[in-house]
Amino acid sequence: MLKTLALFIFLATAAFAQNEVIMGSQQYSFTFPEGWEVNYDADHPSGILALSQNKEIDMAIYELRATMEEVLAATGTEISDNYESVEDYMASDDVRNGIPVKIINAAVVLPNSDVITGLTVMLFQVSDEMIIKIYCELKADVSGMTYSEMELIIVF
């Protein structure tokens, strides 16, 4: 019985670990649900790119050595440069698990199209000079289940 329990715990841990992705600094990790396509960003030393199983959510997570002001400015430029238009822009402050976070929500129009996509950007200020940036594009008809999966990933 004890061997069976130990084997079960080992297999459960191994299965769980397959979904955990560790950031470049080895200080932070994120766990993705089964079926999400997850890769390290070849262009960024501590970036993670993820796509939900049903392709409704496209997510990028970056560990940035910068101040909140620097990341906010760069994010604003990134948003205005990467989309045809930005509507319903809303920024707010929050605290998640004791960490200050800036949350940006908007409806954006993808380049060279008229497709409206939801955008959520979360900037976790883990120190004065370290920000974890979570950037999510959500299709207009994202399912509740996939949205819940995203929320579990970004619990941080």
Short mmCIF file of C-alpha atoms in Angstrom, two decimals:
data_model
loop_
_atom_site.label_atom_id
_atom_site.label_comp_id
_atom_site.label_asym_id
_atom_site.label_seq_id
_atom_site.Cartn_x
_atom_site.Cartn_y
_atom_site.Cartn_z
CA MET A 1 0.00 0.00 0.00
CA LEU A 2 2.77 2.45 0.93
CA LYS A 3 4.66 1.67 -2.29
CA THR A 4 1.49 2.26 -4.31
CA LEU A 5 0.91 5.57 -2.54
CA ALA A 6 4.53 6.62 -3.10
CA LEU A 7 4.28 5.69 -6.80
CA PHE A 8 1.02 7.63 -7.14
CA ILE A 9 2.56 10.72 -5.51
CA PHE A 10 5.63 10.44 -7.75
CA LEU A 11 3.51 10.11 -10.91
CA ALA A 12 1.17 12.93 -9.87
CA THR A 13 4.16 15.17 -9.13
CA ALA A 14 5.81 14.24 -12.42
CA ALA A 15 2.62 15.00 -14.36
CA PHE A 16 2.20 18.30 -12.53
CA ALA A 17 5.83 19.28 -13.07
CA GLN A 18 5.43 18.89 -16.84
CA ASN A 19 3.16 21.93 -16.80
CA GLU A 20 5.34 24.10 -14.57
CA VAL A 21 7.60 26.51 -16.43
CA ILE A 22 10.38 28.30 -14.56
CA MET A 23 11.37 31.85 -15.48
CA GLY A 24 14.96 32.73 -16.43
CA SER A 25 15.99 33.92 -12.97
CA GLN A 26 14.83 30.60 -11.49
CA GLN A 27 12.86 32.63 -8.90
CA TYR A 28 9.38 32.46 -10.44
CA SER A 29 7.37 29.78 -12.13
CA PHE A 30 3.97 29.42 -13.74
CA THR A 31 1.85 26.30 -14.06
CA PHE A 32 -0.15 25.75 -17.22
CA PRO A 33 -3.12 23.42 -17.65
CA GLU A 34 -2.77 20.24 -19.63
CA GLY A 35 -3.15 20.94 -23.36
CA TRP A 36 -1.72 24.46 -23.37
CA GLU A 37 1.13 24.91 -25.86
CA VAL A 38 4.00 26.43 -23.85
CA ASN A 39 7.49 27.41 -25.02
CA TYR A 40 10.31 29.64 -23.93
CA ASP A 41 10.60 32.81 -26.02
CA ALA A 42 13.73 32.42 -28.16
CA ASP A 43 14.00 36.23 -28.42
CA HIS A 44 13.83 36.93 -24.68
CA PRO A 45 16.04 35.20 -22.09
CA SER A 46 13.26 34.93 -19.51
CA GLY A 47 10.11 34.90 -21.60
CA ILE A 48 7.36 32.31 -21.81
CA LEU A 49 4.89 32.05 -24.69
CA ALA A 50 1.66 30.08 -24.25
CA LEU A 51 -1.42 29.33 -26.31
CA SER A 52 -4.56 27.81 -24.83
CA GLN A 53 -5.64 24.41 -26.06
CA ASN A 54 -8.54 25.85 -28.04
CA LYS A 55 -6.41 28.80 -29.28
CA GLU A 56 -8.70 31.36 -27.57
CA ILE A 57 -5.97 32.90 -25.40
CA ASP A 58 -2.46 33.86 -26.50
CA MET A 59 -0.22 34.66 -23.52
CA ALA A 60 3.31 35.99 -23.04
CA ILE A 61 5.03 36.26 -19.67
CA TYR A 62 8.24 38.21 -19.17
CA GLU A 63 10.54 38.88 -16.27
CA LEU A 64 11.75 42.46 -16.74
CA ARG A 65 14.54 44.19 -14.85
CA ALA A 66 13.05 47.67 -14.91
CA THR A 67 10.94 50.04 -12.87
CA MET A 68 7.14 50.07 -13.07
CA GLU A 69 7.26 53.46 -14.82
CA GLU A 70 9.62 52.14 -17.51
CA VAL A 71 7.50 49.04 -18.12
CA LEU A 72 4.26 51.06 -18.22
CA ALA A 73 5.73 53.44 -20.81
CA ALA A 74 7.04 50.58 -22.96
CA THR A 75 3.73 48.71 -22.67
CA GLY A 76 1.76 51.78 -23.77
CA THR A 77 3.99 52.13 -26.82
CA GLU A 78 3.73 48.41 -27.53
CA ILE A 79 -0.07 48.50 -27.43
CA SER A 80 -0.38 51.55 -29.68
CA ASP A 81 2.20 50.17 -32.16
CA ASN A 82 0.83 46.62 -32.38
CA TYR A 83 -2.89 47.23 -32.94
CA GLU A 84 -4.99 49.12 -35.48
CA SER A 85 -6.98 50.73 -32.68
CA VAL A 86 -7.49 50.54 -28.94
CA GLU A 87 -10.94 50.92 -27.37
CA ASP A 88 -12.34 50.73 -23.85
CA TYR A 89 -8.87 51.17 -22.33
CA MET A 90 -8.95 50.85 -18.57
CA ALA A 91 -6.01 50.75 -16.14
CA SER A 92 -6.28 49.98 -12.45
CA ASP A 93 -4.14 49.17 -9.44
CA ASP A 94 -4.59 46.07 -7.31
CA VAL A 95 -2.72 43.83 -4.91
CA ARG A 96 -2.53 40.08 -5.61
CA ASN A 97 -0.95 37.77 -3.04
CA GLY A 98 0.65 40.80 -1.40
CA ILE A 99 2.24 42.00 -4.66
CA PRO A 100 1.26 45.38 -6.16
CA VAL A 101 -0.10 44.92 -9.69
CA LYS A 102 -1.17 47.26 -12.47
CA ILE A 103 -3.93 45.81 -14.64
CA ILE A 104 -4.68 47.08 -18.14
CA ASN A 105 -7.78 45.92 -20.01
CA ALA A 106 -8.79 47.01 -23.49
CA ALA A 107 -10.50 45.95 -26.68
CA VAL A 108 -8.01 46.08 -29.55
CA VAL A 109 -8.31 45.63 -33.30
CA LEU A 110 -5.73 43.28 -34.79
CA PRO A 111 -3.44 44.67 -37.53
CA ASN A 112 -4.79 44.64 -41.09
CA SER A 113 -8.18 43.38 -39.99
CA ASP A 114 -11.38 44.35 -38.29
CA VAL A 115 -11.13 41.58 -35.70
CA ILE A 116 -11.65 42.84 -32.15
CA THR A 117 -9.68 41.03 -29.46
CA GLY A 118 -9.62 41.46 -25.71
CA LEU A 119 -6.34 42.50 -24.15
CA THR A 120 -5.30 42.05 -20.53
CA VAL A 121 -1.87 43.10 -19.29
CA MET A 122 -0.83 42.51 -15.69
CA LEU A 123 2.34 44.06 -14.30
CA PHE A 124 3.41 42.51 -11.00
CA GLN A 125 5.91 44.69 -9.13
CA VAL A 126 7.95 42.04 -7.33
CA SER A 127 10.63 44.62 -6.42
CA ASP A 128 11.55 48.21 -7.30
CA GLU A 129 13.58 46.94 -10.26
CA MET A 130 11.74 43.71 -11.21
CA ILE A 131 8.40 43.43 -12.98
CA ILE A 132 6.65 40.27 -14.11
CA LYS A 133 4.62 41.21 -17.19
CA ILE A 134 1.75 38.97 -18.27
CA TYR A 135 0.32 39.92 -21.67
CA CYS A 136 -2.85 38.14 -22.83
CA GLU A 137 -4.85 38.42 -26.04
CA LEU A 138 -8.31 36.89 -25.73
CA LYS A 139 -10.62 36.09 -28.62
CA ALA A 140 -14.00 37.79 -28.35
CA ASP A 141 -15.79 34.49 -27.75
CA VAL A 142 -13.36 33.03 -25.19
CA SER A 143 -15.06 30.25 -23.24
CA GLY A 144 -15.58 30.52 -19.51
CA MET A 145 -13.48 27.41 -18.94
CA THR A 146 -10.48 28.80 -20.85
CA TYR A 147 -10.81 32.16 -19.08
CA SER A 148 -10.77 30.31 -15.74
CA GLU A 149 -7.62 28.46 -16.81
CA MET A 150 -5.97 31.81 -17.57
CA GLU A 151 -6.96 33.14 -14.16
CA LEU A 152 -5.38 30.11 -12.48
CA ILE A 153 -2.13 30.67 -14.37
CA ILE A 154 -1.85 34.32 -13.40
CA VAL A 155 -2.66 33.82 -9.71
CA PHE A 156 1.09 34.29 -9.23
#
